[in-house]
Amino acid sequence: MAPKPITSPVPDSWYPTLSVSMLAIGLVITASFFIYEATSSKRNRSLAKELTTGALASFFLGFGSLFLLLASGIYV
Amino acid sequence: MGFWWRFNLLVFTIAILSTPVLSDLILSKVDRRIDLTSQIVRITSTLKVENAGSGLVSEVLLAFPELQAKNLVYLMATTNEGKGKTKSSGVSLPVEVANPKGMPPALTVYSVSLPKALGEGDTMSLDVLAVFTHTLKPFPEKITQADIQLVLFQDSAYYLSPYAVKFQSLSIKLPDARIESYTKIENTKIHGSEIKYGPYENLPPFSYSPLVVHFEINQPFAVAQELVREIEVSHWGNVQVTEHCNIVHEGAKSEGEFSRLEYQARPHIRGSSAIRHFVAKLPPRAHSIYYRDEIGNISTSHLWADSKKTELLIEPRYPMFGGWRTAFIIGYSLPLQDFLFESEGKRFLNISFASPINDLVIDNLVVKVVLPEGSRDLSVSTPFPVKQRQESKISHLDVVGRPVIVLEKADVVPEHNQYFQIHYSFNKLSMLREPFMLISGFFFLFVACIVYVHVDLSISKSSASYLAKLQWDEVRATIQQVESIINQCLATHEKIEASLRDLSRIGDVQACKTTRKTADGLLKEHSKELKPLLAFLQSSPAAANILPKVEELVAKERELQERWMAKHSIIVDCYEKKLGGREIENRVAPQQQKVVALRQEVEDLLEYIDEI
């Protein structure tokens, strides 16, 4: 059978768009995390909410920074 | 000069003293073409082999004098089917070093295995290409900038073979320049820059006649002493190739001074044999090409790209004369889908082996292929033997390091620039390891923030300021709860307002009444919740200055509530009595004004409390 060429799982041309959008979403969620930390008092804080917000923010920031590295030519 | 006297004597002795009879092959026609137009000497021989004996013959022997064979870097034999225009590119035949008995010494013999054995009386045709490096000796060895570069080439006018040759001819192609001298034996003709020797008929095996040509050549004698070619594969869509080149001009050494003025004024007279530029043929769709050395970027380069290739012309920082050297780095990126393929569950990389620079002789080539982390079961297949070993390299976002396959080969010429494959297996999920590392890095930062906020780092737990801070925290929490309850009350008011609007549109009095009932229930609950909170605020000393505002807020809200309820009852009443619109408005008017004013005050107070 003829060998099939392998490409990246995400098309190359999407890298800049994906990086900007994912970083934007990640930063928005980071902002909400810090706002929650700043405005809540000791009694009202909920650890579950903090952890989920942090996890979600780090997911988007992680992917956003990966695509940022790929879009700027550092093919990691 | 002494060298070639000794050499000729030796080979004459061989020719006279030895007459072994090998297999009964006869070369009925030999056509040799020696190409001396560049530093790489290419000898193409077309042999017509005839089996004059009775047995089956399955191999043909090719002999080279040892001194010449030392410089032999590439030997290829192909079958030559058809004549003239219908010639197809023949099948390449396996060639091996052989040591048959009865051969004279100082000869290196190669054996070509025929695809099918040659029977009695059969003939077949072979094309043999032999490539030699470092064979053209500059003579004189040192020249000044103004001299022309002359080189010496030695070979045999008769084809040296273990078989008898019936008919042979030789043609030597020289560059379009001065021919200083050449050996004149019988049947020697010269046409322009081509010398023809022959035809010679019926020569015995191992016949040899020394031939020397002394001619001018201005082609660049670029030899890379070491070339390291690093190919880094990234599954995110890129193959990065970096080549570190150390190039020497191995023509006639330059002596005397170099005059830049003379060189630039009359380059073809002062510096005809200098290396001015290198041309590299890169694969199509190569991008992000850079050319730099240890000092920095070199801007003297040009690039032409089309759909079949990308041509890069680079000029070193200075023209290279004999004995001069330069070192530089070329790097370029290639799209992944042109070079990485998948077949039978394994992936393989198909890429060219030698350097893309034209006409370059490489003394030692090192090819390093860096595969992404997580690649396993590596295997290499090359069209010619190479030395192989494996290393590890730590690069971006790596944990243990990427596997590197290092292939080394000595004496590489552009004929070696063929494709080779590296097979490996890779689990697709391993690609997620890289974003996962970044995600866990960011998550660690967030966890650190959470820990910092939760952990109590004060040193003294009974100091006045610490206790005061604790109390203020509690007051703030209570106030936030009060605020949220008040906001819920306001939301209930909005619901009542909405139901009144619905009433004026639809006229459904029953629905309005039910809404009123639920709103009443909610508001009662809210006031119940507010009671303990207010009690706490009243008892706590830290809330002293904010308490009046909070109480004012609660009072105002209660008043607003009453006004809303009153307005609601009036409107419902009017609807039941079926009074006109203007009547309703008249009765509602005083309530309406108060409602609006109170609402504004409540919102102001909420803002004020928020800011504290």
XYZ file of C-alpha atoms in Angstrom:
688
model
C 0.000 0.000 0.000
C 1.227 3.481 -0.709
C 2.621 5.107 2.422
C 0.393 7.791 3.864
C 2.016 11.119 4.721
C 1.735 12.117 8.356
C 0.726 15.630 9.307
C 0.163 17.368 12.573
C -3.142 16.578 14.336
C -4.009 20.276 14.226
C -3.640 22.054 10.845
C -0.638 24.368 10.687
C -2.591 27.398 9.611
C -4.693 27.314 12.762
C -1.782 27.697 15.157
C -1.798 31.515 15.562
C -5.600 31.739 15.860
C -5.760 28.885 18.323
C -2.984 30.294 20.451
C -4.543 33.757 20.717
C -8.014 32.464 21.485
C -6.899 29.861 24.010
C -4.632 32.298 25.790
C -7.436 34.862 25.897
C -9.866 32.384 27.424
C -7.200 31.187 29.838
C -6.414 34.713 30.965
C -10.092 35.514 31.463
C -10.502 32.458 33.669
C -7.309 33.385 35.533
C -8.778 36.830 36.131
C -11.962 35.344 37.525
C -9.884 33.084 39.766
C -7.994 36.001 41.233
C -11.123 38.104 41.608
C -12.704 35.279 43.547
C -9.642 35.013 45.741
C -9.587 38.724 46.431
C -13.250 39.297 47.168
C -14.216 36.220 49.115
C -13.712 36.085 52.842
C -12.342 33.166 54.727
C -15.687 31.635 55.550
C -17.259 31.923 52.118
C -14.384 30.449 50.173
C -14.964 27.069 48.612
C -11.922 24.956 47.824
C -13.730 23.039 45.098
C -14.554 26.224 43.187
C -10.968 27.448 43.496
C -9.491 24.192 42.274
C -11.845 23.857 39.323
C -11.248 27.428 38.237
C -7.507 26.908 38.563
C -7.596 23.625 36.646
C -9.661 25.105 33.823
C -7.446 28.166 33.609
C -4.264 26.096 33.535
C -5.724 23.827 30.825
C -6.411 26.760 28.526
C -3.192 28.539 29.376
C -1.192 25.355 28.801
C -2.635 24.721 25.355
C -2.478 28.398 24.507
C 1.218 28.591 25.325
C 1.887 25.364 23.379
C 0.274 26.816 20.266
C 2.085 30.082 20.865
C 5.410 28.225 20.819
C 4.420 26.361 17.652
C 3.151 29.487 15.912
C 6.396 31.355 16.606
C 8.442 28.621 14.966
C 9.731 26.690 17.966
C 8.404 23.311 16.953
C 8.566 21.583 20.307
C 56.952 13.429 -11.015
C 58.827 10.624 -9.370
C 55.528 9.234 -8.243
C 54.215 8.393 -11.636
C 57.426 6.891 -12.887
C 57.373 4.411 -10.064
C 53.716 3.701 -10.612
C 54.127 3.034 -14.312
C 57.067 0.735 -13.726
C 55.045 -1.283 -11.287
C 52.099 -1.664 -13.573
C 54.234 -2.443 -16.617
C 55.700 -5.269 -14.615
C 52.256 -6.496 -13.815
C 51.194 -6.351 -17.417
C 54.224 -8.239 -18.647
C 54.614 -10.822 -15.931
C 51.093 -11.923 -15.323
C 48.801 -13.742 -17.652
C 46.270 -15.571 -15.562
C 43.322 -17.025 -17.385
C 40.096 -16.158 -15.666
C 36.612 -17.105 -16.745
C 36.225 -17.067 -20.477
C 34.645 -13.690 -20.797
C 35.716 -11.320 -23.481
C 34.894 -7.650 -23.586
C 33.924 -7.163 -27.181
C 33.482 -3.407 -26.930
C 34.532 -0.956 -24.275
C 33.617 2.720 -24.443
C 35.188 4.830 -21.730
C 34.322 8.409 -21.023
C 36.354 10.273 -18.423
C 34.744 13.469 -17.187
C 37.372 15.875 -15.846
C 35.223 18.996 -15.780
C 35.092 19.197 -11.986
C 37.165 18.141 -8.994
C 35.231 14.875 -8.907
C 36.497 12.535 -11.622
C 33.766 10.405 -13.118
C 34.641 7.497 -15.391
C 31.728 5.930 -17.246
C 32.521 2.667 -19.024
C 30.113 0.850 -21.286
C 31.198 -2.783 -21.501
C 29.865 -5.337 -23.924
C 30.565 -8.665 -22.282
C 30.651 -11.846 -24.341
C 30.929 -15.351 -23.015
C 33.457 -17.000 -25.276
C 33.817 -20.124 -23.204
C 31.490 -23.000 -22.463
C 30.463 -22.553 -18.835
C 27.852 -20.272 -17.304
C 29.266 -17.012 -16.032
C 27.443 -15.070 -13.357
C 29.889 -12.362 -12.439
C 32.060 -9.812 -14.136
C 35.265 -8.573 -12.502
C 36.342 -4.968 -12.576
C 39.940 -4.138 -11.697
C 41.436 -0.888 -10.520
C 45.051 -0.173 -9.655
C 45.343 0.103 -5.901
C 46.533 3.679 -5.852
C 43.596 4.708 -7.971
C 41.194 2.522 -5.995
C 42.192 4.337 -2.815
C 40.357 7.361 -4.159
C 37.382 5.399 -5.455
C 34.347 6.510 -3.496
C 31.403 5.327 -5.576
C 31.026 2.423 -7.922
C 27.790 1.555 -9.622
C 27.043 -0.954 -12.367
C 23.777 -0.999 -14.293
C 22.523 -3.168 -17.084
C 22.263 -1.380 -20.358
C 19.197 -2.549 -22.248
C 18.300 -1.308 -25.685
C 20.222 0.907 -27.983
C 20.309 4.623 -28.398
C 17.032 6.347 -27.744
C 15.222 3.329 -26.367
C 17.718 2.901 -23.570
C 15.984 2.506 -20.249
C 17.696 3.264 -16.965
C 18.975 -0.150 -16.158
C 18.743 -2.138 -13.010
C 21.543 -1.489 -10.572
C 23.632 -4.595 -9.948
C 25.279 -5.549 -6.695
C 28.990 -4.834 -6.646
C 31.358 -6.273 -4.066
C 35.014 -6.358 -3.352
C 36.403 -9.667 -4.506
C 39.689 -11.443 -4.015
C 39.939 -13.966 -6.785
C 43.007 -16.120 -6.926
C 45.668 -15.527 -9.454
C 45.258 -11.789 -9.617
C 48.357 -9.700 -9.837
C 49.128 -7.721 -6.682
C 48.446 -4.006 -6.297
C 45.061 -4.361 -7.891
C 41.686 -3.909 -6.239
C 39.063 -6.087 -7.820
C 35.298 -5.629 -7.677
C 32.813 -8.255 -8.731
C 29.509 -7.390 -10.391
C 26.835 -10.081 -10.026
C 24.830 -10.515 -13.206
C 21.034 -10.830 -12.920
C 21.014 -13.971 -14.987
C 23.976 -16.090 -15.827
C 25.531 -15.638 -19.203
C 25.433 -18.746 -21.320
C 27.798 -19.765 -24.036
C 28.003 -17.187 -26.776
C 25.682 -14.759 -25.008
C 26.444 -11.096 -24.780
C 25.231 -8.426 -22.467
C 25.896 -4.793 -21.913
C 26.971 -3.113 -18.672
C 27.314 0.522 -17.677
C 29.859 1.124 -14.949
C 30.181 4.481 -13.219
C 33.264 4.990 -11.055
C 33.658 8.210 -9.070
C 37.020 9.310 -7.713
C 37.917 12.164 -5.400
C 41.265 13.815 -4.658
C 42.605 12.442 -7.948
C 43.364 15.690 -9.712
C 46.712 16.831 -8.345
C 47.434 20.523 -8.581
C 50.679 20.986 -10.453
C 52.270 23.465 -9.669
C 51.223 23.029 -6.086
C 51.497 26.667 -5.121
C 50.260 29.508 -7.246
C 49.856 33.222 -6.785
C 46.654 35.117 -7.219
C 47.364 35.858 -10.859
C 48.352 32.335 -11.921
C 45.996 29.834 -13.424
C 45.363 26.564 -11.663
C 46.788 23.541 -13.503
C 46.166 19.978 -12.459
C 47.501 16.604 -13.409
C 45.435 13.535 -14.168
C 46.897 10.058 -14.617
C 45.207 6.964 -15.893
C 45.664 4.260 -18.478
C 44.852 4.733 -22.132
C 44.063 1.024 -22.374
C 41.211 -0.280 -20.272
C 42.722 -2.265 -17.404
C 40.737 -5.464 -17.159
C 41.220 -9.128 -16.282
C 39.666 -9.971 -19.669
C 40.862 -9.475 -23.198
C 39.370 -6.487 -24.903
C 38.542 -6.696 -28.574
C 37.679 -3.117 -29.320
C 37.991 -0.096 -27.064
C 37.949 3.635 -27.239
C 38.482 6.372 -24.694
C 37.352 9.987 -24.666
C 38.420 12.510 -22.057
C 36.282 15.579 -21.504
C 38.201 18.557 -20.191
C 36.900 21.919 -19.049
C 36.813 24.723 -21.564
C 40.246 26.039 -20.734
C 43.895 25.614 -21.528
C 45.309 22.144 -22.060
C 48.950 22.257 -21.126
C 50.001 18.808 -22.284
C 48.738 15.295 -22.775
C 50.264 11.980 -23.608
C 50.376 11.356 -27.319
C 50.275 7.713 -28.357
C 48.900 6.229 -31.521
C 45.352 7.184 -32.478
C 45.223 10.304 -30.353
C 42.985 13.104 -31.555
C 41.988 16.324 -29.919
C 38.748 18.171 -30.720
C 38.419 21.418 -28.806
C 38.356 20.375 -25.174
C 37.915 16.672 -25.778
C 40.749 14.218 -26.258
C 40.009 10.922 -27.990
C 42.211 7.868 -27.630
C 41.551 4.901 -29.789
C 40.074 2.816 -31.157
C 42.431 0.085 -30.016
C 41.821 -3.484 -30.998
C 42.574 -6.888 -29.578
C 44.446 -6.072 -26.448
C 45.375 -8.792 -23.944
C 44.124 -8.743 -20.336
C 45.850 -6.341 -17.912
C 47.164 -4.187 -20.681
C 48.103 -0.736 -19.509
C 49.461 2.354 -21.125
C 50.170 5.352 -18.910
C 48.358 8.515 -19.758
C 48.922 11.942 -18.235
C 46.887 15.071 -18.928
C 47.991 18.426 -17.604
C 45.257 21.024 -17.927
C 43.747 24.143 -16.463
C 40.604 23.874 -14.388
C 38.753 26.746 -12.759
C 35.914 24.813 -11.176
C 35.758 25.197 -7.410
C 37.707 22.599 -5.477
C 35.478 22.773 -2.416
C 36.069 19.984 0.062
C 34.173 19.830 3.323
C 36.425 18.282 5.900
C 33.569 17.715 8.281
C 29.899 18.240 7.630
C 27.403 17.638 10.417
C 23.823 17.434 9.195
C 21.233 17.485 11.947
C 17.650 16.582 11.073
C 15.136 17.241 13.829
C 11.642 15.831 13.380
C 8.708 17.356 15.224
C 5.318 15.705 14.945
C 3.664 19.117 15.175
C 4.452 19.650 11.496
C 8.095 20.513 10.885
C 11.427 18.946 9.964
C 14.324 21.225 10.849
C 17.605 20.589 9.043
C 20.803 22.272 10.244
C 24.119 21.811 8.460
C 27.447 22.759 10.003
C 30.021 22.980 7.236
C 33.792 23.361 7.388
C 34.989 23.891 3.849
C 38.545 24.030 2.487
C 39.723 24.941 -0.992
C 41.847 21.947 -1.959
C 43.183 23.151 -5.239
C 46.594 24.693 -5.773
C 47.630 26.462 -2.580
C 47.712 30.203 -2.694
C 51.038 31.888 -2.004
C 51.934 35.522 -2.091
C 49.508 38.185 -1.044
C 45.841 38.554 -1.778
C 44.909 41.853 -3.338
C 41.230 42.615 -2.905
C 41.493 45.495 -5.336
C 42.898 43.317 -8.104
C 40.340 40.637 -7.352
C 37.382 42.947 -7.615
C 38.709 44.847 -10.617
C 39.485 41.815 -12.770
C 38.079 38.728 -11.100
C 38.632 36.393 -14.012
C 42.303 37.167 -14.331
C 43.171 37.629 -10.697
C 41.453 34.796 -8.957
C 40.038 32.592 -11.674
C 40.137 29.484 -9.504
C 38.748 31.067 -6.342
C 35.533 29.793 -4.855
C 33.045 32.596 -5.050
C 29.794 31.009 -4.000
C 28.069 27.732 -3.207
C 24.782 26.645 -4.702
C 22.555 24.394 -2.640
C 19.481 22.645 -3.993
C 16.997 22.358 -1.168
C 13.719 20.439 -1.351
C 10.662 22.410 -2.499
C 8.619 24.216 0.168
C 11.656 24.819 2.347
C 11.158 27.890 4.513
C 12.768 29.859 7.328
C 16.218 29.459 5.794
C 19.146 31.001 7.627
C 22.840 31.280 6.808
C 25.173 32.277 9.586
C 28.527 31.585 11.110
C 30.153 32.164 14.467
C 30.231 35.905 13.952
C 26.567 36.173 13.088
C 24.229 36.293 10.135
C 25.714 36.389 6.627
C 23.521 38.403 4.334
C 25.190 37.600 0.988
C 22.756 34.962 -0.127
C 19.970 34.599 -2.681
C 17.009 32.308 -2.815
C 14.893 31.149 -5.725
C 11.971 28.864 -5.011
C 9.809 26.961 -7.443
C 7.607 23.916 -7.272
C 10.414 21.371 -7.798
C 13.245 22.768 -5.704
C 14.441 25.707 -3.697
C 17.790 27.041 -4.854
C 19.991 28.801 -2.371
C 23.111 30.648 -3.485
C 25.414 31.594 -0.643
C 28.615 33.612 -0.814
C 31.128 33.209 1.980
C 32.438 36.328 3.657
C 35.541 36.270 1.428
C 36.456 34.483 -1.813
C 38.303 31.282 -1.064
C 41.718 30.717 -2.598
C 43.810 27.553 -2.378
C 44.306 26.358 1.155
C 41.822 28.851 2.636
C 38.956 27.636 4.746
C 35.560 28.834 5.899
C 32.938 27.538 8.300
C 29.240 28.300 8.303
C 25.845 26.980 9.318
C 22.832 26.640 7.040
C 19.430 25.856 8.477
C 16.036 25.368 6.908
C 12.609 23.991 7.798
C 10.667 21.519 5.731
C 6.973 20.592 5.950
C 6.450 17.303 7.725
C 4.085 15.670 5.255
C 6.756 15.602 2.532
C 9.094 13.441 4.571
C 7.266 11.454 7.236
C 5.021 8.594 6.236
C 3.076 5.840 7.867
C 2.928 2.253 6.694
C 2.038 -0.971 8.502
C 1.634 0.699 11.848
C 5.128 2.141 11.878
C 6.227 5.593 10.857
C 9.223 6.215 8.649
C 11.231 9.241 7.693
C 12.315 9.411 4.057
C 14.947 12.080 3.536
C 18.127 12.638 1.515
C 21.401 11.599 3.044
C 24.156 13.928 1.881
C 24.372 17.683 1.778
C 22.332 19.606 -0.804
C 25.343 21.755 -1.761
C 26.339 21.082 -5.369
C 29.774 19.738 -6.302
C 30.930 19.296 -2.761
C 33.249 16.507 -1.693
C 32.763 15.637 1.963
C 35.632 13.947 3.760
C 33.576 12.998 6.781
C 29.798 13.255 6.851
C 27.855 12.884 10.086
C 24.069 12.745 9.832
C 22.163 13.028 13.094
C 18.453 12.332 13.035
C 16.620 13.509 16.152
C 13.254 11.838 16.617
C 10.573 13.040 19.031
C 10.569 11.741 22.569
C 8.663 8.510 22.891
C 9.856 6.956 19.611
C 10.719 3.308 19.951
C 12.011 0.395 17.831
C 14.272 2.467 15.606
C 15.689 0.875 12.457
C 17.644 2.440 9.618
C 17.849 1.422 5.966
C 20.396 3.139 3.732
C 21.278 2.385 0.117
C 24.986 2.080 1.017
C 26.850 0.981 4.150
C 27.216 3.567 6.917
C 28.464 3.524 10.500
C 25.602 3.787 12.947
C 25.164 4.586 16.640
C 22.504 6.010 18.919
C 22.590 8.959 21.299
C 20.174 11.038 23.287
C 19.459 14.755 23.120
C 17.508 16.896 25.562
C 15.545 19.606 23.780
C 12.357 21.659 24.345
C 9.857 20.202 26.823
C 11.750 16.940 27.252
C 11.785 14.665 30.241
C 14.235 11.895 29.380
C 15.595 13.131 26.062
C 15.011 12.434 22.399
C 16.586 9.447 20.637
C 19.230 10.485 18.103
C 20.508 8.180 15.376
C 24.011 9.121 14.230
C 25.132 7.893 10.804
C 28.715 8.431 9.702
C 30.253 7.990 6.296
C 33.618 8.987 4.892
C 34.256 10.286 1.377
C 30.830 11.384 0.260
C 30.135 12.805 -3.177
C 26.890 14.151 -4.656
C 26.157 10.678 -6.070
C 25.556 9.619 -2.484
C 22.732 12.106 -2.085
C 20.070 9.420 -2.135
C 17.085 8.870 0.103
C 17.349 6.770 3.219
C 14.652 5.666 5.645
C 14.382 5.456 9.390
C 11.508 3.367 10.732
C 10.116 3.811 14.234
C 6.911 3.373 16.136
C 5.240 6.174 18.031
C 2.120 6.241 20.133
C -0.116 9.176 19.163
C -0.983 9.868 22.789
C 2.665 10.631 23.529
C 2.151 13.895 21.705
C -0.077 15.046 24.552
C 2.839 14.851 26.936
C 4.076 18.253 25.861
C 0.895 20.283 26.476
C 0.388 18.269 29.643
C 3.728 19.488 30.939
C 2.763 23.085 30.298
C -0.673 22.585 31.879
C 0.791 21.063 35.000
C 3.273 23.922 35.233
C 0.492 26.506 35.223
C -1.627 24.416 37.592
C 1.234 24.329 40.055
C 1.192 28.138 40.091
C -2.529 28.194 40.803
C -2.204 25.634 43.587
C 0.548 27.744 45.097
C -1.838 30.733 45.086
C -4.573 28.711 46.736
C -2.232 27.436 49.396
C -0.965 30.929 50.079
C -4.470 32.276 50.550
C -5.581 29.448 52.768
C -2.565 29.152 54.962
C -2.344 31.306 58.053
C 1.149 32.689 58.149
C 0.893 35.062 61.083
C 3.508 34.509 63.735
C 1.586 35.580 66.843
C -1.928 34.256 67.195
C -2.910 36.419 70.120
C -1.733 39.862 69.149
C -4.338 42.627 69.067
C -3.996 43.356 65.358
C -4.357 39.667 64.467
C -7.519 39.338 66.506
C -8.885 42.569 65.077
C -8.229 41.257 61.555
C -10.079 38.051 62.371
C -13.091 39.969 63.618
C -13.102 42.259 60.607
C -13.064 39.196 58.341
C -16.126 37.836 60.054
C -17.929 41.164 59.823
C -17.158 41.315 56.145
C -18.483 37.827 55.588
C -21.716 38.700 57.388
C -22.140 41.893 55.428
C -21.661 39.959 52.203
C -24.396 37.605 53.228
C -26.672 40.535 54.091
C -25.952 42.021 50.726
C -26.810 38.832 48.908
C -30.119 38.571 50.774
C -30.988 42.172 49.947
C -30.188 41.481 46.322
C -32.534 38.534 46.405
C -35.263 40.770 47.862
C -34.714 43.236 45.070
C -35.026 40.397 42.598
C -38.375 39.474 44.129
C -39.497 43.100 43.691
C -38.566 42.850 40.053
C -40.721 39.754 39.756
C -43.672 41.650 41.168
C -43.070 44.486 38.745
C -42.956 42.009 35.900
C -46.231 40.444 36.991
C -47.858 43.882 37.060
C -46.667 44.527 33.544
C -48.010 41.173 32.457
C -51.314 42.075 34.059
C -51.567 45.268 32.065
C -50.834 43.335 28.874
C -52.805 40.140 29.330
C -55.243 40.951 32.133
C -54.824 37.683 33.977
C -55.601 38.606 37.564
C -55.245 35.105 38.958
C -51.667 34.720 37.808
C -50.851 38.062 39.323
C -52.260 36.975 42.644
C -50.270 33.734 42.689
C -47.085 35.638 41.959
C -47.895 37.922 44.851
C -48.321 34.966 47.159
C -44.953 33.404 46.246
C -43.257 36.774 46.534
C -44.711 37.245 49.971
C -43.408 33.856 51.064
C -39.906 34.565 49.741
C -39.723 37.939 51.397
C -40.744 36.473 54.718
C -37.951 33.921 54.440
C -35.419 36.593 53.611
C -36.343 38.652 56.623
C -35.993 35.574 58.795
C -32.489 34.987 57.441
C -31.571 38.583 58.020
C -32.387 38.485 61.708
C -29.437 36.397 63.000
C -27.017 38.233 60.742
C -28.123 41.574 62.065
C -27.909 40.268 65.601
C -24.321 39.224 65.043
C -23.420 42.575 63.545
C -24.941 44.346 66.492
C -22.952 42.260 68.940
C -19.601 42.539 67.193
C -17.508 45.563 68.133
C -15.638 45.788 64.835
C -18.836 46.476 62.921
C -19.558 49.560 64.958
C -19.081 52.117 62.208
C -20.821 50.166 59.479
C -23.766 48.997 61.571
C -25.899 52.146 61.201
C -25.593 51.992 57.424
C -26.578 48.364 57.356
C -29.564 48.982 59.570
C -30.573 51.894 57.383
C -30.318 49.651 54.369
C -32.505 46.983 55.926
C -35.087 49.555 57.024
C -35.232 51.166 53.603
C -35.606 47.825 51.952
C -38.481 46.950 54.208
C -40.195 50.211 53.374
C -39.685 49.569 49.683
C -41.208 46.173 50.145
C -44.290 47.639 51.777
C -44.696 50.202 49.011
C -44.474 47.550 46.358
C -47.072 45.420 48.084
C -49.381 48.404 48.465
C -49.023 49.286 44.805
C -49.682 45.734 43.826
C -52.876 45.493 45.910
C -54.174 48.772 44.498
C -53.655 47.705 40.916
C -55.191 44.280 41.456
C -58.129 45.896 43.170
C -58.649 48.290 40.299
C -58.573 45.457 37.803
C -61.120 43.498 39.747
C -63.367 46.512 39.899
C -62.641 47.055 36.215
C -61.700 50.656 36.615
C -60.213 52.648 33.801
C -56.532 53.229 33.125
C -56.449 56.806 34.341
C -58.024 55.897 37.657
C -55.339 53.348 38.245
C -52.663 55.852 37.498
C -54.074 58.407 39.853
C -54.208 55.996 42.749
C -50.823 54.538 42.111
C -49.005 57.819 41.577
C -47.899 58.593 45.159
C -46.744 55.055 45.709
C -44.878 55.039 42.446
C -42.795 58.090 43.302
C -41.816 56.731 46.682
C -40.949 53.416 45.149
C -38.586 54.964 42.675
C -36.879 57.163 45.281
C -36.452 54.337 47.746
C -35.022 52.056 45.165
C -32.407 54.623 44.274
C -31.417 55.035 47.913
C -31.138 51.292 48.452
C -28.836 50.952 45.520
C -26.651 53.833 46.697
C -26.299 52.255 50.121
C -25.355 48.919 48.635
C -22.624 50.569 46.638
C -21.306 52.379 49.656
C -21.160 49.218 51.719
C -19.457 47.401 48.886
C -16.654 49.871 48.802
C -15.707 49.399 52.405
